[in-house]
mmCIF file of C-alpha atoms in Angstrom:
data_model
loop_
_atom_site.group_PDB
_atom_site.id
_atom_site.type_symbol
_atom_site.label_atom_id
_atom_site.label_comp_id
_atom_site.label_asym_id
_atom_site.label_seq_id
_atom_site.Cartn_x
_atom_site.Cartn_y
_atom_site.Cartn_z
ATOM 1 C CA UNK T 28 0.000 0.000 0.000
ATOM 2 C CA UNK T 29 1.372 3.257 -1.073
ATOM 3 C CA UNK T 30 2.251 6.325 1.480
ATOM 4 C CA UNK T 31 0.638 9.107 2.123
ATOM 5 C CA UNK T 32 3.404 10.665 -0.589
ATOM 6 C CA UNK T 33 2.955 7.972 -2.999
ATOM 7 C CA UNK T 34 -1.069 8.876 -2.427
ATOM 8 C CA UNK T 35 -0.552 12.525 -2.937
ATOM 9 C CA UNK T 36 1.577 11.919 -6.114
ATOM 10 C CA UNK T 37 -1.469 9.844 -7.360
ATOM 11 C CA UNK T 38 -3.764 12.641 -6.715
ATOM 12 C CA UNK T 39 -1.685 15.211 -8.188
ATOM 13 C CA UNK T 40 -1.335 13.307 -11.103
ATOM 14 C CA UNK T 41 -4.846 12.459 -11.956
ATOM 15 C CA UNK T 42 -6.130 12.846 -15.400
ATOM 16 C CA UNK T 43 -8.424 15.002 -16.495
ATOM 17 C CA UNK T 44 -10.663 13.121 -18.223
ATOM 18 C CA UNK T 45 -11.158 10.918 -13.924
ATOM 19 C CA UNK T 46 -11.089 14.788 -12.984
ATOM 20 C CA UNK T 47 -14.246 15.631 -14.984
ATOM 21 C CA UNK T 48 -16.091 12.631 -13.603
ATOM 22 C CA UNK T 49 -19.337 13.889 -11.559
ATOM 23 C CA UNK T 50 -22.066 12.355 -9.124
ATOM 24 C CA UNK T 51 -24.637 12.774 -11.392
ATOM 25 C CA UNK T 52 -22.687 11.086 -14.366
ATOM 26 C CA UNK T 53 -21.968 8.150 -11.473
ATOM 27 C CA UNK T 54 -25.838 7.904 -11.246
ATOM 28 C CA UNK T 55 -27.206 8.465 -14.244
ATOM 29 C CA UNK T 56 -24.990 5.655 -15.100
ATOM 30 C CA UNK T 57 -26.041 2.824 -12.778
ATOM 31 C CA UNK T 58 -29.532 4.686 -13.551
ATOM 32 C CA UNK T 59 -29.089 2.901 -17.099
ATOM 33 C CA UNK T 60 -28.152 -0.382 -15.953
ATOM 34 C CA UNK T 61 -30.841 -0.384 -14.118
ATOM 35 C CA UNK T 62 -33.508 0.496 -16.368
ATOM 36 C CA UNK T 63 -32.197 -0.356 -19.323
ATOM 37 C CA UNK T 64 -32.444 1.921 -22.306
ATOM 38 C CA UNK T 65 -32.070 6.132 -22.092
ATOM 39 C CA UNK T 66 -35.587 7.019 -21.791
ATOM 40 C CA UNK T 67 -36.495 4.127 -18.857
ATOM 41 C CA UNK T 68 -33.650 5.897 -17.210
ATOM 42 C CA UNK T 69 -34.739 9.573 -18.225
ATOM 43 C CA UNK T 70 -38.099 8.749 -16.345
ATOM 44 C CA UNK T 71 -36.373 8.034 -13.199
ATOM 45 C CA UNK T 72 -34.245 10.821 -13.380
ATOM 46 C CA UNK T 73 -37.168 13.552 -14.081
ATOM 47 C CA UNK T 74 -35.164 14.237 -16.817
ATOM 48 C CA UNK T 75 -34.891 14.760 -21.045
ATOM 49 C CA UNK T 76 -33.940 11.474 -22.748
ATOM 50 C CA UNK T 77 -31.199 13.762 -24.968
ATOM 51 C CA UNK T 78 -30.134 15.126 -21.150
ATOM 52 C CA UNK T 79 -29.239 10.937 -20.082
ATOM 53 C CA UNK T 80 -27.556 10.044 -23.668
ATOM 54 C CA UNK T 81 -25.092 13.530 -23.637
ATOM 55 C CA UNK T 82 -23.902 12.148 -20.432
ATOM 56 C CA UNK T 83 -23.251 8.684 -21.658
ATOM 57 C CA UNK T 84 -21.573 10.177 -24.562
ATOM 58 C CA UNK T 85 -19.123 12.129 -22.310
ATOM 59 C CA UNK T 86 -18.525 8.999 -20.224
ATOM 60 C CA UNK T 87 -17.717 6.918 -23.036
ATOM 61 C CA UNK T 88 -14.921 9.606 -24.048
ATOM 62 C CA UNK T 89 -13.249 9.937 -21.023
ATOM 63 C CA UNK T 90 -13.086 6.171 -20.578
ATOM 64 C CA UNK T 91 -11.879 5.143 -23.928
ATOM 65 C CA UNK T 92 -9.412 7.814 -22.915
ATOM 66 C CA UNK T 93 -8.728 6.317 -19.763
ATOM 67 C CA UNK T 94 -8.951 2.705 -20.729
ATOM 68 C CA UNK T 95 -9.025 2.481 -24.138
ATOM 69 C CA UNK T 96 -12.536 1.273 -23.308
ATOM 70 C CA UNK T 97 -16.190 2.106 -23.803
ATOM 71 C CA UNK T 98 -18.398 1.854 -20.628
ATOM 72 C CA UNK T 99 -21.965 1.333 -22.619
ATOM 73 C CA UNK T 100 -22.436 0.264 -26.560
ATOM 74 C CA UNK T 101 -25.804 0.924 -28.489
ATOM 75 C CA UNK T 102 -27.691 -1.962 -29.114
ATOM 76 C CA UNK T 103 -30.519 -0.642 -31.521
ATOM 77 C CA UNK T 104 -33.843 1.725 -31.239
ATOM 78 C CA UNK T 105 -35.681 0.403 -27.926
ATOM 79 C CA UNK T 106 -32.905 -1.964 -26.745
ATOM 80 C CA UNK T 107 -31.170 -1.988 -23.582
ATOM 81 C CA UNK T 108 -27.689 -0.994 -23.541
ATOM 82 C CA UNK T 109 -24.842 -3.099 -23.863
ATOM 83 C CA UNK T 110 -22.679 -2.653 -20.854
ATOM 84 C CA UNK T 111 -18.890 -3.624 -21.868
ATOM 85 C CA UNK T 112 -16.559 -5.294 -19.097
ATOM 86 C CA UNK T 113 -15.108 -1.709 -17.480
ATOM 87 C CA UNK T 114 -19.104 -0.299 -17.464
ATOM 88 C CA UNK T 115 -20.086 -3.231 -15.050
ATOM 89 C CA UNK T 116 -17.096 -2.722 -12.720
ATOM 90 C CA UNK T 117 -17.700 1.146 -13.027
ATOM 91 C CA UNK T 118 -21.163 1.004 -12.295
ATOM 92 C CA UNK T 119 -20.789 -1.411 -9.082
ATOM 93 C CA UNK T 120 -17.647 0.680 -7.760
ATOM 94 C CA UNK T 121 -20.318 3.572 -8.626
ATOM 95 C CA UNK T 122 -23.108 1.856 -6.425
ATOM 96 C CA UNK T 123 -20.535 1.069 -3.363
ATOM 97 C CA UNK T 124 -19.135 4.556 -3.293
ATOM 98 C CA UNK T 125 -22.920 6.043 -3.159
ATOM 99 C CA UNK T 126 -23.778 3.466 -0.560
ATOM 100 C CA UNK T 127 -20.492 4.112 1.568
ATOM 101 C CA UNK T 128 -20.868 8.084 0.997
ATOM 102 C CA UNK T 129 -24.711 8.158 2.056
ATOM 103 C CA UNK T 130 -23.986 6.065 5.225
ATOM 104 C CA UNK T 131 -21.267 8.352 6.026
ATOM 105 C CA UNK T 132 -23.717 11.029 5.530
ATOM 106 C CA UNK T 133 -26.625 9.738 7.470
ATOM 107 C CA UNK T 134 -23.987 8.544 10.223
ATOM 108 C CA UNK T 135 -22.918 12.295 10.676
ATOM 109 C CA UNK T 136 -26.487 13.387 10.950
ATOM 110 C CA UNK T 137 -27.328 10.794 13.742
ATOM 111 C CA UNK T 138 -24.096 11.845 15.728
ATOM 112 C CA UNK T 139 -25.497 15.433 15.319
ATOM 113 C CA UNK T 140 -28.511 15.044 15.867
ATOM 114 C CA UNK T 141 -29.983 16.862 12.877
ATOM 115 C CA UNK T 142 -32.106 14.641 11.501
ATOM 116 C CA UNK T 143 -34.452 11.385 13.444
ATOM 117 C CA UNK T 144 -35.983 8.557 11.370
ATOM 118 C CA UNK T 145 -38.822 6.691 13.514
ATOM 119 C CA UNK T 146 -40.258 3.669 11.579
ATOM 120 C CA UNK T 147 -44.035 3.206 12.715
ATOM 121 C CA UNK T 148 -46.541 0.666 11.551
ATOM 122 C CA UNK T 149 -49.776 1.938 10.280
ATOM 123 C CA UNK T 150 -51.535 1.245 13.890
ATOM 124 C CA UNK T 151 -48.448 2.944 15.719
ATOM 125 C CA UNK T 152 -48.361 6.501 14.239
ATOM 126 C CA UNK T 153 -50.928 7.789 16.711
ATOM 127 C CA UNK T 154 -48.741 6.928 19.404
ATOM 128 C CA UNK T 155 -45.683 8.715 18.003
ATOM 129 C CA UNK T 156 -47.934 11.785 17.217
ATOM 130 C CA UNK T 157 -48.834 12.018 20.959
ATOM 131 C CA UNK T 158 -45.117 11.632 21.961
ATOM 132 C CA UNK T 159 -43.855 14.217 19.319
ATOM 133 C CA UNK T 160 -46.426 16.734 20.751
ATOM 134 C CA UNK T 161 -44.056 16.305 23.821
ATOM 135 C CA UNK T 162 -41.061 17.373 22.453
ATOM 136 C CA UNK T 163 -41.606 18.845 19.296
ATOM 137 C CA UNK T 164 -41.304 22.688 21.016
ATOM 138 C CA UNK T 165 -37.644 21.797 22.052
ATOM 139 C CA UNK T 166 -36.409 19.776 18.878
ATOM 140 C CA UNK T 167 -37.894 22.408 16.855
ATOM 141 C CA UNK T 168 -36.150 25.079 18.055
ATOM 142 C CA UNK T 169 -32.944 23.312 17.562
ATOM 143 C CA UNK T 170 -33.724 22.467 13.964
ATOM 144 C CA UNK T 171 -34.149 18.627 14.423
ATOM 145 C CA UNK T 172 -35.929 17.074 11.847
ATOM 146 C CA UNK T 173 -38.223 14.718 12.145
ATOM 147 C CA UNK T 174 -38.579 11.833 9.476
ATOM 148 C CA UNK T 175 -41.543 9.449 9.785
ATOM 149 C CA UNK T 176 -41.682 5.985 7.786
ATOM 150 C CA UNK T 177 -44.002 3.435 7.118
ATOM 151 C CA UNK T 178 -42.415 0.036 8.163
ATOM 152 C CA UNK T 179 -43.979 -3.091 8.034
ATOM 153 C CA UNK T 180 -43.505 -5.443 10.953
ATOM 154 C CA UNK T 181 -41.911 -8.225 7.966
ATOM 155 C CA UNK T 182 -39.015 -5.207 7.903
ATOM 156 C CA UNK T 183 -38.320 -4.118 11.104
ATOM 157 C CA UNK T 184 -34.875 -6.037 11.906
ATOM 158 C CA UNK T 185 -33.619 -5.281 8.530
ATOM 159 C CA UNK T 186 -34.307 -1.159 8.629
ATOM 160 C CA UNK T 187 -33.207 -0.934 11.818
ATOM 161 C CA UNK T 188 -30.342 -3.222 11.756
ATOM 162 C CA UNK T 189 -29.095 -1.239 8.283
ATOM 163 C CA UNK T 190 -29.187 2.086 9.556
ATOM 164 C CA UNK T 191 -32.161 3.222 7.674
ATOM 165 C CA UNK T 192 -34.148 4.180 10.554
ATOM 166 C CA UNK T 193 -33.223 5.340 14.114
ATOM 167 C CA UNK T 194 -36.019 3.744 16.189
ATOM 168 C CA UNK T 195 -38.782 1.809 15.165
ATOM 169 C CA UNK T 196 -42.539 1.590 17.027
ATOM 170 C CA UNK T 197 -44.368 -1.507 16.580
ATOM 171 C CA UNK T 198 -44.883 -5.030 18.131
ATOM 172 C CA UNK T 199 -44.091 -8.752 18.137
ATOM 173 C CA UNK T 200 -45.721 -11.855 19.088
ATOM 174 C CA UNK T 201 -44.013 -12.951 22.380
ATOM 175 C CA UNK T 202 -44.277 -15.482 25.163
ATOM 176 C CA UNK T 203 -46.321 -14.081 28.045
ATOM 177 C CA UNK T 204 -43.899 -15.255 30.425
ATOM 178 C CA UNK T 205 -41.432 -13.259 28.773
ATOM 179 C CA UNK T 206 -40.152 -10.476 30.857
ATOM 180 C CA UNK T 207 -36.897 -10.071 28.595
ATOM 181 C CA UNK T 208 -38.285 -9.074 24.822
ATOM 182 C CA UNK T 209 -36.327 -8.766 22.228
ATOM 183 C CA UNK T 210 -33.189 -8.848 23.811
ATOM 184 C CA UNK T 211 -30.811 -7.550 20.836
ATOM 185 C CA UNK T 212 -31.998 -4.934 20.447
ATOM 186 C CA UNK T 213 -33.024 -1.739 23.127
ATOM 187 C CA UNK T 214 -36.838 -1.935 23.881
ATOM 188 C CA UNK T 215 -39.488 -0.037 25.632
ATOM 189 C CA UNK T 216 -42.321 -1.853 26.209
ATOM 190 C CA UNK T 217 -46.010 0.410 26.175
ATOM 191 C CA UNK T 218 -48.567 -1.943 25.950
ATOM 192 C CA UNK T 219 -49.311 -5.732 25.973
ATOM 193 C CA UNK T 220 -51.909 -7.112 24.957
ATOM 194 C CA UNK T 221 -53.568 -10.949 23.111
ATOM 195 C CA UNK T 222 -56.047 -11.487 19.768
ATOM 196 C CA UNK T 223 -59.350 -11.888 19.293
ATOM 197 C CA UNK T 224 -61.385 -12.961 16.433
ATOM 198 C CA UNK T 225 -63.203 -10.353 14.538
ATOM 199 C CA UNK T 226 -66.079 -11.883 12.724
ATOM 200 C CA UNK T 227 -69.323 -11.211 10.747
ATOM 201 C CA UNK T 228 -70.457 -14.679 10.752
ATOM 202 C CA UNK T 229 -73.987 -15.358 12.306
ATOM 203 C CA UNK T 230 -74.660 -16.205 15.885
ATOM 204 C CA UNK T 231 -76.616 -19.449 14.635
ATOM 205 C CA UNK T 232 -72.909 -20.384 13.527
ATOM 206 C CA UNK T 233 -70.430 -19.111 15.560
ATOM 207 C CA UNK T 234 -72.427 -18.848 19.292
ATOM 208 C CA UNK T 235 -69.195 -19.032 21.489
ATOM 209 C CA UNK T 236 -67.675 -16.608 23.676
ATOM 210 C CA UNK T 237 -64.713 -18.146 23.492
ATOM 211 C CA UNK T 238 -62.404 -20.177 20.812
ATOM 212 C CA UNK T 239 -60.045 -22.593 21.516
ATOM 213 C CA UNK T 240 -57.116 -24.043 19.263
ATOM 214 C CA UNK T 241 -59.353 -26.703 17.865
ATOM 215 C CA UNK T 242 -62.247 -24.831 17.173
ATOM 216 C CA UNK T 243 -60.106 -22.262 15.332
ATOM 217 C CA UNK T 244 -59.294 -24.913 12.594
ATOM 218 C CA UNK T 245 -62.998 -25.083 11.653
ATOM 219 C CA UNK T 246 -63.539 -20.977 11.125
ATOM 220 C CA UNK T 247 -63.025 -19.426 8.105
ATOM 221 C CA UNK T 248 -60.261 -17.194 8.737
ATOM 222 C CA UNK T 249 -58.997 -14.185 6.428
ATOM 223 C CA UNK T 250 -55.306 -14.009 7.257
ATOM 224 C CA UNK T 251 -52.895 -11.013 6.240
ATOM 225 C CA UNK T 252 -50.110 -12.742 3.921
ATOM 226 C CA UNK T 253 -47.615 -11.981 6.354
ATOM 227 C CA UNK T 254 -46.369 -10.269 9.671
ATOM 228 C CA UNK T 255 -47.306 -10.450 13.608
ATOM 229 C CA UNK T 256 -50.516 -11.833 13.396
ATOM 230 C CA UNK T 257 -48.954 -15.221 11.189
ATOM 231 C CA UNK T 258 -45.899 -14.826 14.073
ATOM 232 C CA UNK T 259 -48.740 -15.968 16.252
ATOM 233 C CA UNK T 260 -50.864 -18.528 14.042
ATOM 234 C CA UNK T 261 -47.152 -20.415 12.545
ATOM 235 C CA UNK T 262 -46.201 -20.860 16.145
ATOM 236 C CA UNK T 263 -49.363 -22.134 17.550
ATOM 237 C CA UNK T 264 -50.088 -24.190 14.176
ATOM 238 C CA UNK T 265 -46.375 -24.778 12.617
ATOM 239 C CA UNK T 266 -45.318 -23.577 9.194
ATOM 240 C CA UNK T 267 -47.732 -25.705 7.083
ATOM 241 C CA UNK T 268 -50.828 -24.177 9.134
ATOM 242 C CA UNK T 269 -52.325 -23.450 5.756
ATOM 243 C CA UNK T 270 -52.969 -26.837 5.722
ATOM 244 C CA UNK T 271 -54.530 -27.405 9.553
ATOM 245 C CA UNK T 272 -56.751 -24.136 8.797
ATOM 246 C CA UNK T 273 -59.721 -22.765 6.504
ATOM 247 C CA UNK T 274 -57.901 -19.769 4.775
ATOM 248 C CA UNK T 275 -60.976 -17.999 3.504
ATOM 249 C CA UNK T 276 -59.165 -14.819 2.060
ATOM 250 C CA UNK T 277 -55.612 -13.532 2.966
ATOM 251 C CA UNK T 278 -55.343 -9.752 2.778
ATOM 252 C CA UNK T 279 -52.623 -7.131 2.760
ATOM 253 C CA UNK T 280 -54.157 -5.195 5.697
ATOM 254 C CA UNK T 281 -56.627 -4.654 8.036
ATOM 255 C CA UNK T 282 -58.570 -2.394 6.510
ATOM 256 C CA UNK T 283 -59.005 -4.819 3.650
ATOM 257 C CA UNK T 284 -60.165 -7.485 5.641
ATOM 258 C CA UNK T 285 -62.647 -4.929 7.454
ATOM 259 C CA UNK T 286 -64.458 -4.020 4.248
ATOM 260 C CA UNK T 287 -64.263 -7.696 2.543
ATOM 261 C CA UNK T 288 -66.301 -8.673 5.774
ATOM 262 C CA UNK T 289 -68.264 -5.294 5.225
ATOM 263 C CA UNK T 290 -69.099 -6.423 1.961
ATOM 264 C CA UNK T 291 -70.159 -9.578 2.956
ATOM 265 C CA UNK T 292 -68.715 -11.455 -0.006
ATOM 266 C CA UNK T 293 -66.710 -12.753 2.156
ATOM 267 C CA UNK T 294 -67.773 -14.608 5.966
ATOM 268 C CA UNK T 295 -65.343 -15.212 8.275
ATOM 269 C CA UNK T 296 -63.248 -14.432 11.280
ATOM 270 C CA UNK T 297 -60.237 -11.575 11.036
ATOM 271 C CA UNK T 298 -57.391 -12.755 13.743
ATOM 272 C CA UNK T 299 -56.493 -9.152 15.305
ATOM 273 C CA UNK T 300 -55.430 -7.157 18.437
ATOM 274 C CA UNK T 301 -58.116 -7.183 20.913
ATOM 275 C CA UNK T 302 -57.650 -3.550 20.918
ATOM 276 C CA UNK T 303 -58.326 -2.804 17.126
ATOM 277 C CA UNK T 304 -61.130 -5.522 17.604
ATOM 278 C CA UNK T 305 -62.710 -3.677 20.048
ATOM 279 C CA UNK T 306 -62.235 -0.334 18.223
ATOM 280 C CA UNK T 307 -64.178 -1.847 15.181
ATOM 281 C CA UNK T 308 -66.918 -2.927 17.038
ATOM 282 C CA UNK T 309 -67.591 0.101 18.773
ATOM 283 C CA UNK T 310 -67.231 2.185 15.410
ATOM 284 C CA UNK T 311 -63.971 3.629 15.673
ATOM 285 C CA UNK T 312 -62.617 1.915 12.264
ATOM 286 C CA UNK T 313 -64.579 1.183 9.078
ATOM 287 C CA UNK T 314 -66.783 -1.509 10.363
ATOM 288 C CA UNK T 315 -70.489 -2.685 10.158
ATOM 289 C CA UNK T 316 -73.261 -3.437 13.030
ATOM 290 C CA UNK T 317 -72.864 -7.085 12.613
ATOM 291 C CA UNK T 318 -69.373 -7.665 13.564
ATOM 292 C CA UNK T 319 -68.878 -9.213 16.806
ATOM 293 C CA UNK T 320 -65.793 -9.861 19.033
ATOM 294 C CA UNK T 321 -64.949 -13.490 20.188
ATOM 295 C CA UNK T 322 -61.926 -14.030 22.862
ATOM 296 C CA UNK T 323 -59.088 -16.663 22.418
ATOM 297 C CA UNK T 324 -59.257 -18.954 24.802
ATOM 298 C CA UNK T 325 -56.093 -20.368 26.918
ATOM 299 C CA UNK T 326 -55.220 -23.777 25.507
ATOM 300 C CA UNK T 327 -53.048 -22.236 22.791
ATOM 301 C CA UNK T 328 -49.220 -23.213 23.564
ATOM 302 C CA UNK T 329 -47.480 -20.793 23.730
ATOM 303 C CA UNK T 330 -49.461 -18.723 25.505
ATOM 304 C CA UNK T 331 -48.790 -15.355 23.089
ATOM 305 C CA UNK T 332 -49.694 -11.743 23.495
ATOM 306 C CA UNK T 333 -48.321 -8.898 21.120
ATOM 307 C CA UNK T 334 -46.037 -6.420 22.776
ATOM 308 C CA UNK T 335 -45.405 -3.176 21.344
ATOM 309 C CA UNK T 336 -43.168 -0.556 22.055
ATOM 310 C CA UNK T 337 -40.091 1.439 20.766
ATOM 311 C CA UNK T 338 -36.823 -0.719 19.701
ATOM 312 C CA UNK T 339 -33.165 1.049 19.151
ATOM 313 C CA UNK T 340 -30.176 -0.762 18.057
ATOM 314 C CA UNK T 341 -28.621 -2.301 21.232
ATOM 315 C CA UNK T 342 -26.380 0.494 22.652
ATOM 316 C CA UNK T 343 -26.390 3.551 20.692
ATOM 317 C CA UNK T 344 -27.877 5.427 22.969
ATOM 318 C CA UNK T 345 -25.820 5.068 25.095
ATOM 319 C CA UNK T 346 -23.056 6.907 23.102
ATOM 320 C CA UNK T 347 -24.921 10.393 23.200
ATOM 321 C CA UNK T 348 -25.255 12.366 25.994
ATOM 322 C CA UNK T 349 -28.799 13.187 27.584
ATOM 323 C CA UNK T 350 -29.607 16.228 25.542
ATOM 324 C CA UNK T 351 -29.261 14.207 21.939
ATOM 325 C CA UNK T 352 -32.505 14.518 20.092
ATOM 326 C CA UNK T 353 -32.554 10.520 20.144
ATOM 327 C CA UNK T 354 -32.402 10.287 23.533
ATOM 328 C CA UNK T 355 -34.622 13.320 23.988
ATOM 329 C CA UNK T 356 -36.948 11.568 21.414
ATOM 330 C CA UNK T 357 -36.631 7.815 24.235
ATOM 331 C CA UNK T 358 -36.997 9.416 26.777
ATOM 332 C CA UNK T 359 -40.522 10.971 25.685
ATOM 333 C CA UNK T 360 -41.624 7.801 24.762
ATOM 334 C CA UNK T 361 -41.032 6.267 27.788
ATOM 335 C CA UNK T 362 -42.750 8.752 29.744
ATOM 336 C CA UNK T 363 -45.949 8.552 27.217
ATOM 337 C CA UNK T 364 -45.965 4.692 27.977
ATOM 338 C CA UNK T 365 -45.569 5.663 31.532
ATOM 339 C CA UNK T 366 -48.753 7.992 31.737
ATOM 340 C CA UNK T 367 -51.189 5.145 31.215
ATOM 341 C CA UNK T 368 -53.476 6.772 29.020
ATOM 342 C CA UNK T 369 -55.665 4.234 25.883
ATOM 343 C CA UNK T 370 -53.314 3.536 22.845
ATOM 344 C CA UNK T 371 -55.002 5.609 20.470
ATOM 345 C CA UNK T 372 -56.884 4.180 17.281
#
């Protein structure tokens, strides 16, 4: 590895043609592979198709100069370009320098404090309203700013553990027993709570107050695709539950299943959180007279019961001092949890 003279002579000795080289170039380039063809990429960009080709024609230039090599070749009207040997390993150097520059960028603004991404499901945002209204005066004034993202629960681990957001508010199915949730990660717990069945099937059919793990198999269910509520019904029911259970519908969201049991194409029992049951019922979400609520009942092994609350990566907290807008941010949320007022809906 050269010396910090060797690296200087390098630098001092750069051609023009590397000189010239721009950010935009960079990502209208890997814009290209990407898409394609010019005018694919052109659309990304918010841009004029003859804007996206000038630039490939300059980086072609310098790079024959520099290599003796073309980065991209025309393949005909409407065809993707070709991308010769040197454009592939320019456009992934390309996409690791962006990547390595923006995490250096969003590092800096968490150590300052400048900027705070909280991840929230769609049933969580309330609760971070409330706590922003505590702090919001103070981080204001400082210029904070205040980034809010829809994250399903299928994503948490992986926006969190990439650096994408800065705290996350949602839940997870957990053992009741548990005291110790989530453990690798830093977690304040606000609320705990277990399912119920949402339904719009007739009493003459579904009279019980009740369900237990056997009479579950026999209900229609509507089941979201994916996320907390299949946590629950895979670990009560194993992978292949599918098979053990009547999957009337599967839906993307709540909401969904609300009006395809509104719209009574569809009869059947929505697994949920007894607290978005019971908001349903009493007509605080799109719902309809004839939905009841029907209680689990406590033969299911594992006992479960989602647990929400506000997750950090494990530690980095701990590396700001008390008046850092994420801790500022924490410490809010802990003392919303702490004031015992309803989740709101």
């Amino acid at each position: 590895m050269p010396g910090p003279e060797g690296v200087r002579a390098d630098l001092m000795s750069c051609s023009p043609d590397l000189l010239d080289l721009t950010w935009d170039q960079l990502r209208t380039l890997v814009t290209v592979r990407e898409a394609g063809t010019a005018l694919a990429a052109a659309k990304l960009l918010g841009r004029e198709q003859s804007s996206v080709q000038k630039q490939l024609d300059i980086l072609n230039r310098n790079f024959r100069n520099l290599t003796g090599e073309l980065l991209v070749v025309k393949q005909g009207r409407g065809k993707d370009f070709l991308f010769t040997p040197t454009g592939l390993e320019i456009v992934e150097r390309a996409r690791a320098t962006f990547a390595d520059w923006l995490q250096c960028v969003a590092d800096s603004r968490r150590r300052l404090g400048s900027t705070l991404t909280v991840g929230t499901t769609e049933f969580t945002l309330g609760f971070l309203g409330r706590v922003w209204e505590r702090v919001a005066p103070q981080l204001m004034e400082r210029e904070v700013e205040l980034k809010v993202v829809h994250v399903r629960t299928r994503d948490f681990w992986r926006r969190l553990d990439s650096n994408q957001v800065d705290l996350l508010c949602g839940g997870l199915a957990a053992d009741a027993a548990d005291e110790r949730v989530a453990p690798a990660y830093d977690f304040l717990e606000w609320h705990r709570e277990g399912l119920a069945l949402l339904t719009n099937l007739p009493v003459r059919e579904l009279a019980a107050k009740s369900i237990g793990v056997e009479r579950l198999r026999t209900l229609p269910l509507v089941l979201p695709s994916r996320g907390v509520i299949i946590d629950f019904v895979e670990r009560w029911y194993g992978p292949d539950f599918r098979s053990q259970l009547q999957v009337a519908a599967e839906i993307d969201d709540i909401y969904y299943g609300l009006a395809l049991l509104r719209s009574r194409m569809t009869y059947g029992c929505i697994l949920c959180p007894r607290s978005i049951g019971e908001a349903a019922v009493e007509g605080r979400l799109p719902t309809s007279e004839d939905f009841r609520l029907i209680d689990f009942a406590d033969d299911f092994t594992p006992m479960l019961q989602l647990i929400s609350g506000v997750f950090a990566r494990k530690g980095e907290r701990e590396m700001y001092d008390a008046s850092h807008p994420l801790n500022i941010l924490w410490d809010a949320f802990r003392d919303e949890a702490a004031s015992g007022r309803p989740l709101p809906l």
